Amino acid sequence: MDKMRAAALAIAVTAWGAVGLQSALSTLAPMTGNGGLPGLIGLFGYFTIWSNVLVALVMTAIARHGLDAGWLSRRGTVAALSVYIIIVGAVYNLILASQWHPVGLHKLGDTLLHTVTPLAVPLFWLALVPHGGLRAGQALAWLGFPAGYLGFAMARGALTGKYACPFLDLTKLDGATVTRNIVLLFALFVVLALAVIALDRGLGRLSRQTRIQPGE
């Protein structure tokens, strides 16, 4: 197994393990709210879980078949995944982490989901994925995944009165404030996506230049 596939396997095992651990804890030993099936369903109301499941699927595909062997393992998919998981880590650690204090296995799951995979995936993309070829227009296409999550999260909140993120909570915030928060969040996705695409293009040019020998 080459270096890329070995690294992908390590990240896949970490992500699957983190999601599995958090699912078990939410079902059997919740820190807040109800356990059992409601706890498990509630867990999947978080963008963190959606993103880490996607990390696990993408990295499993790369570990099994290599890069660009299918849609899940495309270079663009890995770049988009980096955007999603960076935002997971940033939003959680900068905004949400102070609102609860997990201990024991809950702390382990929290760290894997919000710190380990948000660091591992961008490093994997930077160090092991060939660069060049991404286009600015892809930034908008990458919004499909968070838009799908947002639709699910808001529908779930409207039905249950429970919102995963306080800045989306229509039981505590007015509609205008929630709308503003959504616009700002999607603007963050676009800005980060454009930054990743620009970095990819720059790294691609640098890689091509280093392959050209003087005098050729």
Tab-separated table of C-alpha atoms in Angstrom:
chain	number	residue	atom	x	y	z
A	1	MET	CA	0.000	0.000	0.000
A	2	ASP	CA	1.436	3.393	-0.987
A	3	LYS	CA	1.799	6.361	1.355
A	4	MET	CA	-1.390	8.085	0.200
A	5	ARG	CA	-3.596	5.030	0.639
A	6	ALA	CA	-2.024	4.228	4.016
A	7	ALA	CA	-2.694	7.777	5.240
A	8	ALA	CA	-6.252	7.627	3.901
A	9	LEU	CA	-6.794	4.350	5.753
A	10	ALA	CA	-5.572	5.883	9.018
A	11	ILE	CA	-7.921	8.861	8.627
A	12	ALA	CA	-10.833	6.602	7.649
A	13	VAL	CA	-10.332	4.422	10.731
A	14	THR	CA	-10.158	7.538	12.911
A	15	ALA	CA	-13.318	9.056	11.437
A	16	TRP	CA	-15.334	5.819	11.529
A	17	GLY	CA	-14.150	5.228	15.089
A	18	ALA	CA	-15.068	8.756	16.171
A	19	VAL	CA	-18.551	8.574	14.650
A	20	GLY	CA	-19.089	5.098	16.060
A	21	LEU	CA	-17.943	6.132	19.529
A	22	GLN	CA	-20.100	9.245	19.533
A	23	SER	CA	-23.089	7.244	18.292
A	24	ALA	CA	-22.657	4.688	21.080
A	25	LEU	CA	-22.283	7.391	23.699
A	26	SER	CA	-25.326	9.288	22.436
A	27	THR	CA	-27.348	6.081	22.635
A	28	LEU	CA	-26.034	4.547	25.856
A	29	ALA	CA	-24.506	7.327	27.931
A	30	PRO	CA	-25.661	10.784	26.820
A	31	MET	CA	-24.332	13.802	28.694
A	32	THR	CA	-27.417	15.840	27.829
A	33	GLY	CA	-30.925	14.995	26.629
A	34	ASN	CA	-32.279	11.534	26.013
A	35	GLY	CA	-30.360	8.437	25.048
A	36	GLY	CA	-31.574	5.525	22.976
A	37	LEU	CA	-32.877	6.061	19.456
A	38	PRO	CA	-33.773	9.747	20.067
A	39	GLY	CA	-30.182	10.393	21.138
A	40	LEU	CA	-28.819	8.703	18.026
A	41	ILE	CA	-31.195	10.589	15.720
A	42	GLY	CA	-30.332	13.839	17.459
A	43	LEU	CA	-26.628	13.218	16.921
A	44	PHE	CA	-27.146	13.240	13.166
A	45	GLY	CA	-28.590	16.718	13.414
A	46	TYR	CA	-25.024	18.059	13.643
A	47	PHE	CA	-22.921	19.139	10.662
A	48	THR	CA	-19.920	17.690	12.517
A	49	ILE	CA	-21.335	14.184	12.137
A	50	TRP	CA	-22.326	14.683	8.503
A	51	SER	CA	-18.820	15.931	7.711
A	52	ASN	CA	-17.029	13.171	9.593
A	53	VAL	CA	-19.139	10.504	7.907
A	54	LEU	CA	-18.159	12.066	4.578
A	55	VAL	CA	-14.503	12.039	5.693
A	56	ALA	CA	-14.832	8.338	6.512
A	57	LEU	CA	-16.459	7.523	3.153
A	58	VAL	CA	-13.984	9.517	1.050
A	59	MET	CA	-10.922	8.213	2.848
A	60	THR	CA	-12.211	4.644	2.720
A	61	ALA	CA	-12.669	4.982	-1.049
A	62	ILE	CA	-9.125	6.326	-1.467
A	63	ALA	CA	-7.650	3.641	0.798
A	64	ARG	CA	-9.360	0.910	-1.219
A	65	HIS	CA	-9.018	2.142	-4.782
A	66	GLY	CA	-6.613	5.094	-4.802
A	67	LEU	CA	-7.164	8.677	-5.912
A	68	ASP	CA	-9.513	9.558	-8.812
A	69	ALA	CA	-10.979	6.049	-8.924
A	70	GLY	CA	-14.523	7.380	-8.580
A	71	TRP	CA	-16.542	10.412	-7.543
A	72	LEU	CA	-15.786	10.007	-3.841
A	73	SER	CA	-12.053	9.821	-4.420
A	74	ARG	CA	-11.671	12.718	-6.860
A	75	ARG	CA	-9.170	15.441	-6.100
A	76	GLY	CA	-11.943	18.038	-6.100
A	77	THR	CA	-13.934	16.005	-3.585
A	78	VAL	CA	-10.955	15.891	-1.224
A	79	ALA	CA	-10.505	19.666	-1.596
A	80	ALA	CA	-14.196	20.288	-0.856
A	81	LEU	CA	-13.996	17.909	2.096
A	82	SER	CA	-11.100	19.950	3.447
A	83	VAL	CA	-13.295	23.068	3.355
A	84	TYR	CA	-16.145	21.353	5.209
A	85	ILE	CA	-14.010	19.850	7.941
A	86	ILE	CA	-11.936	23.018	8.469
A	87	ILE	CA	-15.180	24.899	9.114
A	88	VAL	CA	-16.303	22.162	11.515
A	89	GLY	CA	-13.115	22.594	13.538
A	90	ALA	CA	-13.103	26.382	13.377
A	91	VAL	CA	-16.760	26.970	14.276
A	92	TYR	CA	-16.695	24.431	17.084
A	93	ASN	CA	-13.414	25.454	18.685
A	94	LEU	CA	-13.922	29.198	18.290
A	95	ILE	CA	-17.653	29.463	19.040
A	96	LEU	CA	-19.232	26.319	20.476
A	97	ALA	CA	-16.583	24.573	22.587
A	98	SER	CA	-17.071	26.886	25.564
A	99	GLN	CA	-20.728	25.869	25.841
A	100	TRP	CA	-20.113	22.328	27.076
A	101	HIS	CA	-17.333	20.444	28.816
A	102	PRO	CA	-17.153	16.737	27.918
A	103	VAL	CA	-15.150	14.290	30.025
A	104	GLY	CA	-13.852	10.761	29.589
A	105	LEU	CA	-14.940	9.004	26.412
A	106	HIS	CA	-17.111	11.992	25.524
A	107	LYS	CA	-13.951	14.118	25.514
A	108	LEU	CA	-12.171	11.576	23.314
A	109	GLY	CA	-15.006	11.543	20.789
A	110	ASP	CA	-15.234	15.327	20.863
A	111	THR	CA	-11.501	15.690	20.194
A	112	LEU	CA	-11.466	13.201	17.337
A	113	LEU	CA	-14.463	14.802	15.634
A	114	HIS	CA	-13.582	18.460	16.132
A	115	THR	CA	-9.789	18.552	16.204
A	116	VAL	CA	-8.138	15.418	14.818
A	117	THR	CA	-10.047	15.027	11.548
A	118	PRO	CA	-10.192	18.811	10.914
A	119	LEU	CA	-6.383	18.798	11.052
A	120	ALA	CA	-5.750	15.470	9.322
A	121	VAL	CA	-7.860	16.004	6.198
A	122	PRO	CA	-6.378	19.377	5.088
A	123	LEU	CA	-2.865	18.066	5.792
A	124	PHE	CA	-3.643	14.988	3.676
A	125	TRP	CA	-4.868	17.231	0.854
A	126	LEU	CA	-1.868	19.545	1.091
A	127	ALA	CA	0.822	16.871	1.346
A	128	LEU	CA	-0.434	13.910	-0.661
A	129	VAL	CA	-2.957	15.032	-3.284
A	130	PRO	CA	-1.552	16.377	-6.589
A	131	HIS	CA	-2.512	20.016	-7.113
A	132	GLY	CA	-3.702	22.117	-10.031
A	133	GLY	CA	-6.880	21.941	-12.061
A	134	LEU	CA	-9.480	23.271	-9.621
A	135	ARG	CA	-11.644	26.129	-10.923
A	136	ALA	CA	-13.195	29.076	-9.096
A	137	GLY	CA	-16.665	28.022	-10.237
A	138	GLN	CA	-16.396	24.870	-8.166
A	139	ALA	CA	-16.729	26.947	-4.993
A	140	LEU	CA	-20.462	27.342	-5.615
A	141	ALA	CA	-20.926	23.670	-6.445
A	142	TRP	CA	-19.319	22.755	-3.131
A	143	LEU	CA	-22.155	24.552	-1.327
A	144	GLY	CA	-24.476	21.655	-2.150
A	145	PHE	CA	-23.394	19.567	0.840
A	146	PRO	CA	-23.805	22.268	3.525
A	147	ALA	CA	-27.043	23.401	1.848
A	148	GLY	CA	-28.401	19.858	2.125
A	149	TYR	CA	-27.448	19.755	5.776
A	150	LEU	CA	-29.005	23.174	6.418
A	151	GLY	CA	-32.308	22.093	4.897
A	152	PHE	CA	-32.346	18.981	7.074
A	153	ALA	CA	-31.310	20.855	10.230
A	154	MET	CA	-33.926	23.596	9.840
A	155	ALA	CA	-36.686	21.115	9.014
A	156	ARG	CA	-35.738	18.997	12.035
A	157	GLY	CA	-35.683	22.094	14.225
A	158	ALA	CA	-39.100	23.207	13.012
A	159	LEU	CA	-40.550	19.765	13.758
A	160	THR	CA	-38.880	19.140	17.120
A	161	GLY	CA	-38.015	22.609	18.403
A	162	LYS	CA	-34.397	21.455	18.814
A	163	TYR	CA	-31.698	23.115	16.744
A	164	ALA	CA	-28.157	21.752	16.628
A	165	CYS	CA	-26.483	25.178	16.523
A	166	PRO	CA	-27.433	28.144	18.715
A	167	PHE	CA	-26.964	30.571	15.819
A	168	LEU	CA	-29.701	28.712	13.884
A	169	ASP	CA	-32.130	28.382	16.808
A	170	LEU	CA	-35.452	29.933	15.798
A	171	THR	CA	-36.840	29.312	19.286
A	172	LYS	CA	-34.364	31.853	20.678
A	173	LEU	CA	-33.521	34.083	17.719
A	174	ASP	CA	-35.760	35.964	15.293
A	175	GLY	CA	-35.918	35.007	11.643
A	176	ALA	CA	-33.870	37.986	10.476
A	177	THR	CA	-31.003	37.099	12.807
A	178	VAL	CA	-31.003	33.441	11.754
A	179	THR	CA	-31.096	34.474	8.083
A	180	ARG	CA	-28.139	36.795	8.626
A	181	ASN	CA	-26.241	33.994	10.366
A	182	ILE	CA	-26.930	31.622	7.481
A	183	VAL	CA	-25.732	34.182	4.921
A	184	LEU	CA	-22.554	34.786	6.915
A	185	LEU	CA	-21.929	31.058	7.282
A	186	PHE	CA	-22.318	30.420	3.565
A	187	ALA	CA	-20.108	33.416	2.827
A	188	LEU	CA	-17.481	31.740	5.015
A	189	PHE	CA	-17.822	28.547	2.988
A	190	VAL	CA	-17.370	30.450	-0.278
A	191	VAL	CA	-14.376	32.482	0.939
A	192	LEU	CA	-12.625	29.392	2.290
A	193	ALA	CA	-13.451	27.406	-0.852
A	194	LEU	CA	-11.988	30.145	-3.060
A	195	ALA	CA	-8.888	30.246	-0.843
A	196	VAL	CA	-8.448	26.467	-1.163
A	197	ILE	CA	-8.909	26.662	-4.932
A	198	ALA	CA	-6.384	29.514	-5.220
A	199	LEU	CA	-3.907	27.562	-3.095
A	200	ASP	CA	-4.434	24.482	-5.258
A	201	ARG	CA	-3.737	26.438	-8.433
A	202	GLY	CA	-0.664	28.059	-6.913
A	203	LEU	CA	0.713	24.723	-5.720
A	204	GLY	CA	-0.016	23.242	-9.128
A	205	ARG	CA	1.997	25.958	-10.879
A	206	LEU	CA	4.846	25.531	-8.402
A	207	SER	CA	4.880	21.782	-8.962
A	208	ARG	CA	5.034	22.224	-12.748
A	209	GLN	CA	7.886	24.729	-12.449
A	210	THR	CA	9.946	22.416	-10.267
A	211	ARG	CA	9.593	19.626	-12.852
A	212	ILE	CA	11.040	21.854	-15.594
A	213	GLN	CA	14.802	21.686	-15.553
A	214	PRO	CA	16.899	24.757	-16.440
A	215	GLY	CA	17.670	24.892	-20.145
A	216	GLU	CA	14.730	22.720	-21.173
